[in-house]
């Protein structure tokens, strides 16, 4: 697939995932890598990672969330990419702590259109899998010893979601989402 076609598929995928996640009425994802990239950047111990989407949960405390979108028609290299995703998530938590940032309770969502790692699916977001990922990609985590309590806390904020593209046919539209938000009062400032 030519690079331009692949890039456009990825861009379309980001907006498909945004619509799907916002249709849950629990997420507001106003920032994307294509229009507001700096707001999608998260620091880790080896630099900065730009996610595809960023925003917040519309629940108590409105915890921040970043989303990595993978619109695949086959498994591809997702298992290895997901390991790196886990290591970067851990490294960003270490960066926050090392730099005196208050705990943000940031959530990290891996959203894909094709499942992977089915033989160990239930273990993919566990603290032990985060530790294994950090072992393979230690540059993201810095030089401090691995913190299992941090990994355990992080494992509760890692989301692994699969979207079937047929779901697009039954999703709320953006206008319907706005109407629902008004009724549920999850999002306060509605125009």
mmCIF file with all atom_site columns, C-alpha atoms in Angstrom:
data_model
loop_
_atom_site.group_PDB
_atom_site.id
_atom_site.type_symbol
_atom_site.label_atom_id
_atom_site.label_alt_id
_atom_site.label_comp_id
_atom_site.label_asym_id
_atom_site.label_entity_id
_atom_site.label_seq_id
_atom_site.pdbx_PDB_ins_code
_atom_site.Cartn_x
_atom_site.Cartn_y
_atom_site.Cartn_z
_atom_site.occupancy
_atom_site.B_iso_or_equiv
_atom_site.pdbx_formal_charge
_atom_site.auth_seq_id
_atom_site.auth_comp_id
_atom_site.auth_asym_id
_atom_site.auth_atom_id
_atom_site.pdbx_PDB_model_num
ATOM 1   C CA . UNK A 1 1   ? 0.000   0.000   0.000  1.00 0.00 ? 1   UNK A CA 1
ATOM 2   C CA . UNK A 1 2   ? 1.466   3.404   -0.977 1.00 0.00 ? 2   UNK A CA 1
ATOM 3   C CA . UNK A 1 3   ? 2.468   5.640   1.956  1.00 0.00 ? 3   UNK A CA 1
ATOM 4   C CA . UNK A 1 4   ? -0.169  8.284   1.119  1.00 0.00 ? 4   UNK A CA 1
ATOM 5   C CA . UNK A 1 5   ? -2.949  5.672   1.022  1.00 0.00 ? 5   UNK A CA 1
ATOM 6   C CA . UNK A 1 6   ? -1.730  4.140   4.284  1.00 0.00 ? 6   UNK A CA 1
ATOM 7   C CA . UNK A 1 7   ? -1.582  7.602   5.900  1.00 0.00 ? 7   UNK A CA 1
ATOM 8   C CA . UNK A 1 8   ? -5.148  8.396   4.788  1.00 0.00 ? 8   UNK A CA 1
ATOM 9   C CA . UNK A 1 9   ? -6.406  5.041   6.134  1.00 0.00 ? 9   UNK A CA 1
ATOM 10  C CA . UNK A 1 10  ? -4.792  5.906   9.464  1.00 0.00 ? 10  UNK A CA 1
ATOM 11  C CA . UNK A 1 11  ? -6.324  9.385   9.518  1.00 0.00 ? 11  UNK A CA 1
ATOM 12  C CA . UNK A 1 12  ? -9.772  8.003   8.687  1.00 0.00 ? 12  UNK A CA 1
ATOM 13  C CA . UNK A 1 13  ? -9.261  5.419   11.433 1.00 0.00 ? 13  UNK A CA 1
ATOM 14  C CA . UNK A 1 14  ? -8.492  8.080   14.030 1.00 0.00 ? 14  UNK A CA 1
ATOM 15  C CA . UNK A 1 15  ? -11.794 9.829   13.314 1.00 0.00 ? 15  UNK A CA 1
ATOM 16  C CA . UNK A 1 16  ? -13.685 6.521   13.270 1.00 0.00 ? 16  UNK A CA 1
ATOM 17  C CA . UNK A 1 17  ? -12.274 5.691   16.716 1.00 0.00 ? 17  UNK A CA 1
ATOM 18  C CA . UNK A 1 18  ? -13.061 9.194   18.001 1.00 0.00 ? 18  UNK A CA 1
ATOM 19  C CA . UNK A 1 19  ? -16.681 8.843   16.927 1.00 0.00 ? 19  UNK A CA 1
ATOM 20  C CA . UNK A 1 20  ? -16.941 5.358   18.446 1.00 0.00 ? 20  UNK A CA 1
ATOM 21  C CA . UNK A 1 21  ? -15.379 6.288   21.782 1.00 0.00 ? 21  UNK A CA 1
ATOM 22  C CA . UNK A 1 22  ? -17.353 9.512   22.125 1.00 0.00 ? 22  UNK A CA 1
ATOM 23  C CA . UNK A 1 23  ? -20.557 7.593   21.291 1.00 0.00 ? 23  UNK A CA 1
ATOM 24  C CA . UNK A 1 24  ? -20.110 5.787   24.616 1.00 0.00 ? 24  UNK A CA 1
ATOM 25  C CA . UNK A 1 25  ? -20.912 9.214   26.151 1.00 0.00 ? 25  UNK A CA 1
ATOM 26  C CA . UNK A 1 26  ? -18.121 8.652   28.678 1.00 0.00 ? 26  UNK A CA 1
ATOM 27  C CA . UNK A 1 27  ? -15.292 10.254  26.699 1.00 0.00 ? 27  UNK A CA 1
ATOM 28  C CA . UNK A 1 28  ? -14.607 13.643  25.189 1.00 0.00 ? 28  UNK A CA 1
ATOM 29  C CA . UNK A 1 29  ? -11.675 13.554  22.748 1.00 0.00 ? 29  UNK A CA 1
ATOM 30  C CA . UNK A 1 30  ? -11.289 17.101  21.401 1.00 0.00 ? 30  UNK A CA 1
ATOM 31  C CA . UNK A 1 31  ? -7.637  16.796  20.384 1.00 0.00 ? 31  UNK A CA 1
ATOM 32  C CA . UNK A 1 32  ? -6.071  14.719  17.621 1.00 0.00 ? 32  UNK A CA 1
ATOM 33  C CA . UNK A 1 33  ? -2.600  14.340  16.188 1.00 0.00 ? 33  UNK A CA 1
ATOM 34  C CA . UNK A 1 34  ? -3.683  15.872  12.878 1.00 0.00 ? 34  UNK A CA 1
ATOM 35  C CA . UNK A 1 35  ? -4.980  19.176  14.207 1.00 0.00 ? 35  UNK A CA 1
ATOM 36  C CA . UNK A 1 36  ? -3.587  19.645  17.692 1.00 0.00 ? 36  UNK A CA 1
ATOM 37  C CA . UNK A 1 37  ? -0.581  17.354  17.921 1.00 0.00 ? 37  UNK A CA 1
ATOM 38  C CA . UNK A 1 38  ? 1.091   19.138  20.842 1.00 0.00 ? 38  UNK A CA 1
ATOM 39  C CA . UNK A 1 39  ? -1.974  18.460  23.004 1.00 0.00 ? 39  UNK A CA 1
ATOM 40  C CA . UNK A 1 40  ? -1.627  14.746  22.218 1.00 0.00 ? 40  UNK A CA 1
ATOM 41  C CA . UNK A 1 41  ? 1.992   14.575  23.399 1.00 0.00 ? 41  UNK A CA 1
ATOM 42  C CA . UNK A 1 42  ? 2.994   12.803  26.598 1.00 0.00 ? 42  UNK A CA 1
ATOM 43  C CA . UNK A 1 43  ? 6.522   12.892  28.007 1.00 0.00 ? 43  UNK A CA 1
ATOM 44  C CA . UNK A 1 44  ? 8.317   9.711   29.019 1.00 0.00 ? 44  UNK A CA 1
ATOM 45  C CA . UNK A 1 45  ? 11.863  9.036   30.211 1.00 0.00 ? 45  UNK A CA 1
ATOM 46  C CA . UNK A 1 46  ? 13.247  8.878   26.647 1.00 0.00 ? 46  UNK A CA 1
ATOM 47  C CA . UNK A 1 47  ? 11.422  11.814  25.074 1.00 0.00 ? 47  UNK A CA 1
ATOM 48  C CA . UNK A 1 48  ? 7.876   12.435  23.895 1.00 0.00 ? 48  UNK A CA 1
ATOM 49  C CA . UNK A 1 49  ? 5.161   10.221  22.432 1.00 0.00 ? 49  UNK A CA 1
ATOM 50  C CA . UNK A 1 50  ? 2.407   11.707  20.284 1.00 0.00 ? 50  UNK A CA 1
ATOM 51  C CA . UNK A 1 51  ? -0.860  9.791   20.577 1.00 0.00 ? 51  UNK A CA 1
ATOM 52  C CA . UNK A 1 52  ? -3.628  9.857   17.980 1.00 0.00 ? 52  UNK A CA 1
ATOM 53  C CA . UNK A 1 53  ? -6.309  11.248  20.297 1.00 0.00 ? 53  UNK A CA 1
ATOM 54  C CA . UNK A 1 54  ? -6.392  12.956  23.682 1.00 0.00 ? 54  UNK A CA 1
ATOM 55  C CA . UNK A 1 55  ? -9.090  14.151  26.008 1.00 0.00 ? 55  UNK A CA 1
ATOM 56  C CA . UNK A 1 56  ? -10.824 13.139  29.201 1.00 0.00 ? 56  UNK A CA 1
ATOM 57  C CA . UNK A 1 57  ? -13.303 10.794  30.757 1.00 0.00 ? 57  UNK A CA 1
ATOM 58  C CA . UNK A 1 58  ? -16.559 12.538  31.617 1.00 0.00 ? 58  UNK A CA 1
ATOM 59  C CA . UNK A 1 59  ? -16.701 11.032  35.086 1.00 0.00 ? 59  UNK A CA 1
ATOM 60  C CA . UNK A 1 60  ? -15.762 12.273  38.554 1.00 0.00 ? 60  UNK A CA 1
ATOM 61  C CA . UNK A 1 61  ? -12.383 13.932  38.429 1.00 0.00 ? 61  UNK A CA 1
ATOM 62  C CA . UNK A 1 62  ? -12.411 13.886  34.620 1.00 0.00 ? 62  UNK A CA 1
ATOM 63  C CA . UNK A 1 63  ? -9.210  11.842  34.347 1.00 0.00 ? 63  UNK A CA 1
ATOM 64  C CA . UNK A 1 64  ? -7.161  12.484  31.213 1.00 0.00 ? 64  UNK A CA 1
ATOM 65  C CA . UNK A 1 65  ? -6.949  9.881   28.467 1.00 0.00 ? 65  UNK A CA 1
ATOM 66  C CA . UNK A 1 66  ? -4.787  9.307   25.403 1.00 0.00 ? 66  UNK A CA 1
ATOM 67  C CA . UNK A 1 67  ? -5.654  6.921   22.589 1.00 0.00 ? 67  UNK A CA 1
ATOM 68  C CA . UNK A 1 68  ? -3.443  4.975   20.207 1.00 0.00 ? 68  UNK A CA 1
ATOM 69  C CA . UNK A 1 69  ? -5.527  4.006   17.150 1.00 0.00 ? 69  UNK A CA 1
ATOM 70  C CA . UNK A 1 70  ? -4.727  0.992   14.987 1.00 0.00 ? 70  UNK A CA 1
ATOM 71  C CA . UNK A 1 71  ? -6.929  0.460   11.949 1.00 0.00 ? 71  UNK A CA 1
ATOM 72  C CA . UNK A 1 72  ? -5.745  -2.905  10.705 1.00 0.00 ? 72  UNK A CA 1
ATOM 73  C CA . UNK A 1 73  ? -7.277  -5.468  8.381  1.00 0.00 ? 73  UNK A CA 1
ATOM 74  C CA . UNK A 1 74  ? -4.953  -8.156  9.812  1.00 0.00 ? 74  UNK A CA 1
ATOM 75  C CA . UNK A 1 75  ? -2.938  -8.732  12.979 1.00 0.00 ? 75  UNK A CA 1
ATOM 76  C CA . UNK A 1 76  ? 0.219   -7.093  11.638 1.00 0.00 ? 76  UNK A CA 1
ATOM 77  C CA . UNK A 1 77  ? 2.870   -6.145  14.175 1.00 0.00 ? 77  UNK A CA 1
ATOM 78  C CA . UNK A 1 78  ? 0.395   -5.152  16.884 1.00 0.00 ? 78  UNK A CA 1
ATOM 79  C CA . UNK A 1 79  ? 1.786   -7.445  19.590 1.00 0.00 ? 79  UNK A CA 1
ATOM 80  C CA . UNK A 1 80  ? 5.211   -5.788  19.435 1.00 0.00 ? 80  UNK A CA 1
ATOM 81  C CA . UNK A 1 81  ? 3.681   -2.311  19.075 1.00 0.00 ? 81  UNK A CA 1
ATOM 82  C CA . UNK A 1 82  ? 1.435   -2.953  22.088 1.00 0.00 ? 82  UNK A CA 1
ATOM 83  C CA . UNK A 1 83  ? 4.454   -3.941  24.195 1.00 0.00 ? 83  UNK A CA 1
ATOM 84  C CA . UNK A 1 84  ? 6.073   -0.627  23.305 1.00 0.00 ? 84  UNK A CA 1
ATOM 85  C CA . UNK A 1 85  ? 2.780   1.163   24.112 1.00 0.00 ? 85  UNK A CA 1
ATOM 86  C CA . UNK A 1 86  ? 2.836   -0.401  27.602 1.00 0.00 ? 86  UNK A CA 1
ATOM 87  C CA . UNK A 1 87  ? 6.466   0.570   28.178 1.00 0.00 ? 87  UNK A CA 1
ATOM 88  C CA . UNK A 1 88  ? 5.778   4.162   27.103 1.00 0.00 ? 88  UNK A CA 1
ATOM 89  C CA . UNK A 1 89  ? 2.727   4.357   29.392 1.00 0.00 ? 89  UNK A CA 1
ATOM 90  C CA . UNK A 1 90  ? 4.848   3.136   32.300 1.00 0.00 ? 90  UNK A CA 1
ATOM 91  C CA . UNK A 1 91  ? 7.664   5.529   31.337 1.00 0.00 ? 91  UNK A CA 1
ATOM 92  C CA . UNK A 1 92  ? 5.280   8.485   31.274 1.00 0.00 ? 92  UNK A CA 1
ATOM 93  C CA . UNK A 1 93  ? 4.141   7.652   34.812 1.00 0.00 ? 93  UNK A CA 1
ATOM 94  C CA . UNK A 1 94  ? 7.792   7.459   35.895 1.00 0.00 ? 94  UNK A CA 1
ATOM 95  C CA . UNK A 1 95  ? 8.472   10.796  34.172 1.00 0.00 ? 95  UNK A CA 1
ATOM 96  C CA . UNK A 1 96  ? 5.564   12.453  35.980 1.00 0.00 ? 96  UNK A CA 1
ATOM 97  C CA . UNK A 1 97  ? 6.751   11.137  39.356 1.00 0.00 ? 97  UNK A CA 1
ATOM 98  C CA . UNK A 1 98  ? 10.429  11.966  38.706 1.00 0.00 ? 98  UNK A CA 1
ATOM 99  C CA . UNK A 1 99  ? 9.583   15.524  37.699 1.00 0.00 ? 99  UNK A CA 1
ATOM 100 C CA . UNK A 1 100 ? 7.376   16.242  40.700 1.00 0.00 ? 100 UNK A CA 1
ATOM 101 C CA . UNK A 1 101 ? 4.119   16.077  38.795 1.00 0.00 ? 101 UNK A CA 1
ATOM 102 C CA . UNK A 1 102 ? 1.035   15.130  40.739 1.00 0.00 ? 102 UNK A CA 1
ATOM 103 C CA . UNK A 1 103 ? -0.478  11.743  39.854 1.00 0.00 ? 103 UNK A CA 1
ATOM 104 C CA . UNK A 1 104 ? -2.702  12.380  36.842 1.00 0.00 ? 104 UNK A CA 1
ATOM 105 C CA . UNK A 1 105 ? -4.356  8.961   36.732 1.00 0.00 ? 105 UNK A CA 1
ATOM 106 C CA . UNK A 1 106 ? -4.061  9.212   32.970 1.00 0.00 ? 106 UNK A CA 1
ATOM 107 C CA . UNK A 1 107 ? -5.751  6.397   31.087 1.00 0.00 ? 107 UNK A CA 1
ATOM 108 C CA . UNK A 1 108 ? -4.164  4.822   28.017 1.00 0.00 ? 108 UNK A CA 1
ATOM 109 C CA . UNK A 1 109 ? -6.403  3.289   25.357 1.00 0.00 ? 109 UNK A CA 1
ATOM 110 C CA . UNK A 1 110 ? -5.201  0.964   22.611 1.00 0.00 ? 110 UNK A CA 1
ATOM 111 C CA . UNK A 1 111 ? -8.051  0.901   20.082 1.00 0.00 ? 111 UNK A CA 1
ATOM 112 C CA . UNK A 1 112 ? -7.820  -1.457  17.134 1.00 0.00 ? 112 UNK A CA 1
ATOM 113 C CA . UNK A 1 113 ? -9.990  -2.910  14.389 1.00 0.00 ? 113 UNK A CA 1
ATOM 114 C CA . UNK A 1 114 ? -8.272  -6.296  14.552 1.00 0.00 ? 114 UNK A CA 1
ATOM 115 C CA . UNK A 1 115 ? -7.578  -8.392  17.658 1.00 0.00 ? 115 UNK A CA 1
ATOM 116 C CA . UNK A 1 116 ? -4.128  -9.792  18.357 1.00 0.00 ? 116 UNK A CA 1
ATOM 117 C CA . UNK A 1 117 ? -2.515  -11.940 21.029 1.00 0.00 ? 117 UNK A CA 1
ATOM 118 C CA . UNK A 1 118 ? -5.654  -14.021 21.465 1.00 0.00 ? 118 UNK A CA 1
ATOM 119 C CA . UNK A 1 119 ? -3.795  -16.831 23.245 1.00 0.00 ? 119 UNK A CA 1
ATOM 120 C CA . UNK A 1 120 ? -2.967  -14.475 26.129 1.00 0.00 ? 120 UNK A CA 1
ATOM 121 C CA . UNK A 1 121 ? -5.610  -11.767 25.632 1.00 0.00 ? 121 UNK A CA 1
ATOM 122 C CA . UNK A 1 122 ? -6.686  -11.674 29.291 1.00 0.00 ? 122 UNK A CA 1
ATOM 123 C CA . UNK A 1 123 ? -3.081  -11.026 30.364 1.00 0.00 ? 123 UNK A CA 1
ATOM 124 C CA . UNK A 1 124 ? -2.164  -8.255  27.929 1.00 0.00 ? 124 UNK A CA 1
ATOM 125 C CA . UNK A 1 125 ? -2.907  -5.348  30.297 1.00 0.00 ? 125 UNK A CA 1
ATOM 126 C CA . UNK A 1 126 ? -1.613  -6.891  33.541 1.00 0.00 ? 126 UNK A CA 1
ATOM 127 C CA . UNK A 1 127 ? 1.185   -5.508  35.702 1.00 0.00 ? 127 UNK A CA 1
ATOM 128 C CA . UNK A 1 128 ? 3.331   -8.530  34.835 1.00 0.00 ? 128 UNK A CA 1
ATOM 129 C CA . UNK A 1 129 ? 2.912   -7.826  31.117 1.00 0.00 ? 129 UNK A CA 1
ATOM 130 C CA . UNK A 1 130 ? 3.817   -4.174  31.737 1.00 0.00 ? 130 UNK A CA 1
ATOM 131 C CA . UNK A 1 131 ? 6.963   -5.384  33.516 1.00 0.00 ? 131 UNK A CA 1
ATOM 132 C CA . UNK A 1 132 ? 7.846   -7.644  30.574 1.00 0.00 ? 132 UNK A CA 1
ATOM 133 C CA . UNK A 1 133 ? 7.276   -4.745  28.152 1.00 0.00 ? 133 UNK A CA 1
ATOM 134 C CA . UNK A 1 134 ? 9.512   -2.448  30.213 1.00 0.00 ? 134 UNK A CA 1
ATOM 135 C CA . UNK A 1 135 ? 12.146  -5.189  30.232 1.00 0.00 ? 135 UNK A CA 1
ATOM 136 C CA . UNK A 1 136 ? 12.152  -5.158  26.407 1.00 0.00 ? 136 UNK A CA 1
ATOM 137 C CA . UNK A 1 137 ? 11.882  -1.369  26.045 1.00 0.00 ? 137 UNK A CA 1
ATOM 138 C CA . UNK A 1 138 ? 13.698  -0.084  29.127 1.00 0.00 ? 138 UNK A CA 1
ATOM 139 C CA . UNK A 1 139 ? 14.783  3.197   27.495 1.00 0.00 ? 139 UNK A CA 1
ATOM 140 C CA . UNK A 1 140 ? 11.244  4.564   28.004 1.00 0.00 ? 140 UNK A CA 1
ATOM 141 C CA . UNK A 1 141 ? 11.323  3.900   31.758 1.00 0.00 ? 141 UNK A CA 1
ATOM 142 C CA . UNK A 1 142 ? 14.664  5.382   32.791 1.00 0.00 ? 142 UNK A CA 1
ATOM 143 C CA . UNK A 1 143 ? 17.235  3.902   35.140 1.00 0.00 ? 143 UNK A CA 1
ATOM 144 C CA . UNK A 1 144 ? 15.245  3.462   38.356 1.00 0.00 ? 144 UNK A CA 1
ATOM 145 C CA . UNK A 1 145 ? 14.312  -0.076  39.423 1.00 0.00 ? 145 UNK A CA 1
ATOM 146 C CA . UNK A 1 146 ? 10.955  -1.320  38.179 1.00 0.00 ? 146 UNK A CA 1
ATOM 147 C CA . UNK A 1 147 ? 8.123   -0.261  40.504 1.00 0.00 ? 147 UNK A CA 1
ATOM 148 C CA . UNK A 1 148 ? 5.545   -3.056  40.677 1.00 0.00 ? 148 UNK A CA 1
ATOM 149 C CA . UNK A 1 149 ? 3.032   -0.914  42.601 1.00 0.00 ? 149 UNK A CA 1
ATOM 150 C CA . UNK A 1 150 ? 3.186   1.715   39.856 1.00 0.00 ? 150 UNK A CA 1
ATOM 151 C CA . UNK A 1 151 ? 2.666   -1.014  37.251 1.00 0.00 ? 151 UNK A CA 1
ATOM 152 C CA . UNK A 1 152 ? -0.299  -2.397  39.190 1.00 0.00 ? 152 UNK A CA 1
ATOM 153 C CA . UNK A 1 153 ? -1.899  1.055   39.351 1.00 0.00 ? 153 UNK A CA 1
ATOM 154 C CA . UNK A 1 154 ? -1.185  1.613   35.664 1.00 0.00 ? 154 UNK A CA 1
ATOM 155 C CA . UNK A 1 155 ? -2.670  -1.763  34.685 1.00 0.00 ? 155 UNK A CA 1
ATOM 156 C CA . UNK A 1 156 ? -6.036  -0.503  35.959 1.00 0.00 ? 156 UNK A CA 1
ATOM 157 C CA . UNK A 1 157 ? -5.805  2.441   33.535 1.00 0.00 ? 157 UNK A CA 1
ATOM 158 C CA . UNK A 1 158 ? -4.798  0.534   30.389 1.00 0.00 ? 158 UNK A CA 1
ATOM 159 C CA . UNK A 1 159 ? -7.685  -0.157  28.027 1.00 0.00 ? 159 UNK A CA 1
ATOM 160 C CA . UNK A 1 160 ? -7.534  -2.616  25.133 1.00 0.00 ? 160 UNK A CA 1
ATOM 161 C CA . UNK A 1 161 ? -10.539 -2.175  22.842 1.00 0.00 ? 161 UNK A CA 1
ATOM 162 C CA . UNK A 1 162 ? -11.520 -3.754  19.529 1.00 0.00 ? 162 UNK A CA 1
ATOM 163 C CA . UNK A 1 163 ? -13.911 -2.067  17.116 1.00 0.00 ? 163 UNK A CA 1
ATOM 164 C CA . UNK A 1 164 ? -15.615 -3.982  14.353 1.00 0.00 ? 164 UNK A CA 1
ATOM 165 C CA . UNK A 1 165 ? -16.096 -1.571  11.504 1.00 0.00 ? 165 UNK A CA 1
ATOM 166 C CA . UNK A 1 166 ? -19.698 -2.807  11.199 1.00 0.00 ? 166 UNK A CA 1
ATOM 167 C CA . UNK A 1 167 ? -20.313 -1.097  14.544 1.00 0.00 ? 167 UNK A CA 1
ATOM 168 C CA . UNK A 1 168 ? -20.117 2.180   12.651 1.00 0.00 ? 168 UNK A CA 1
ATOM 169 C CA . UNK A 1 169 ? -23.603 1.393   11.341 1.00 0.00 ? 169 UNK A CA 1
ATOM 170 C CA . UNK A 1 170 ? -25.067 1.379   14.860 1.00 0.00 ? 170 UNK A CA 1
ATOM 171 C CA . UNK A 1 171 ? -23.090 4.171   16.554 1.00 0.00 ? 171 UNK A CA 1
ATOM 172 C CA . UNK A 1 172 ? -24.639 7.360   17.792 1.00 0.00 ? 172 UNK A CA 1
ATOM 173 C CA . UNK A 1 173 ? -23.942 10.260  15.458 1.00 0.00 ? 173 UNK A CA 1
ATOM 174 C CA . UNK A 1 174 ? -22.017 13.257  16.829 1.00 0.00 ? 174 UNK A CA 1
ATOM 175 C CA . UNK A 1 175 ? -25.308 15.230  17.009 1.00 0.00 ? 175 UNK A CA 1
ATOM 176 C CA . UNK A 1 176 ? -26.946 12.403  18.975 1.00 0.00 ? 176 UNK A CA 1
ATOM 177 C CA . UNK A 1 177 ? -23.975 12.298  21.348 1.00 0.00 ? 177 UNK A CA 1
ATOM 178 C CA . UNK A 1 178 ? -24.382 16.029  22.068 1.00 0.00 ? 178 UNK A CA 1
ATOM 179 C CA . UNK A 1 179 ? -28.065 15.484  22.877 1.00 0.00 ? 179 UNK A CA 1
ATOM 180 C CA . UNK A 1 180 ? -27.231 12.605  25.217 1.00 0.00 ? 180 UNK A CA 1
ATOM 181 C CA . UNK A 1 181 ? -24.470 14.607  26.942 1.00 0.00 ? 181 UNK A CA 1
ATOM 182 C CA . UNK A 1 182 ? -26.988 17.380  27.650 1.00 0.00 ? 182 UNK A CA 1
ATOM 183 C CA . UNK A 1 183 ? -29.432 14.968  29.269 1.00 0.00 ? 183 UNK A CA 1
ATOM 184 C CA . UNK A 1 184 ? -26.791 13.065  31.238 1.00 0.00 ? 184 UNK A CA 1
ATOM 185 C CA . UNK A 1 185 ? -24.929 16.264  32.181 1.00 0.00 ? 185 UNK A CA 1
ATOM 186 C CA . UNK A 1 186 ? -21.592 14.487  31.702 1.00 0.00 ? 186 UNK A CA 1
ATOM 187 C CA . UNK A 1 187 ? -20.304 17.436  29.743 1.00 0.00 ? 187 UNK A CA 1
ATOM 188 C CA . UNK A 1 188 ? -21.162 20.773  31.282 1.00 0.00 ? 188 UNK A CA 1
ATOM 189 C CA . UNK A 1 189 ? -20.532 23.355  28.557 1.00 0.00 ? 189 UNK A CA 1
ATOM 190 C CA . UNK A 1 190 ? -22.789 22.438  25.632 1.00 0.00 ? 190 UNK A CA 1
ATOM 191 C CA . UNK A 1 191 ? -23.603 24.908  22.901 1.00 0.00 ? 191 UNK A CA 1
#
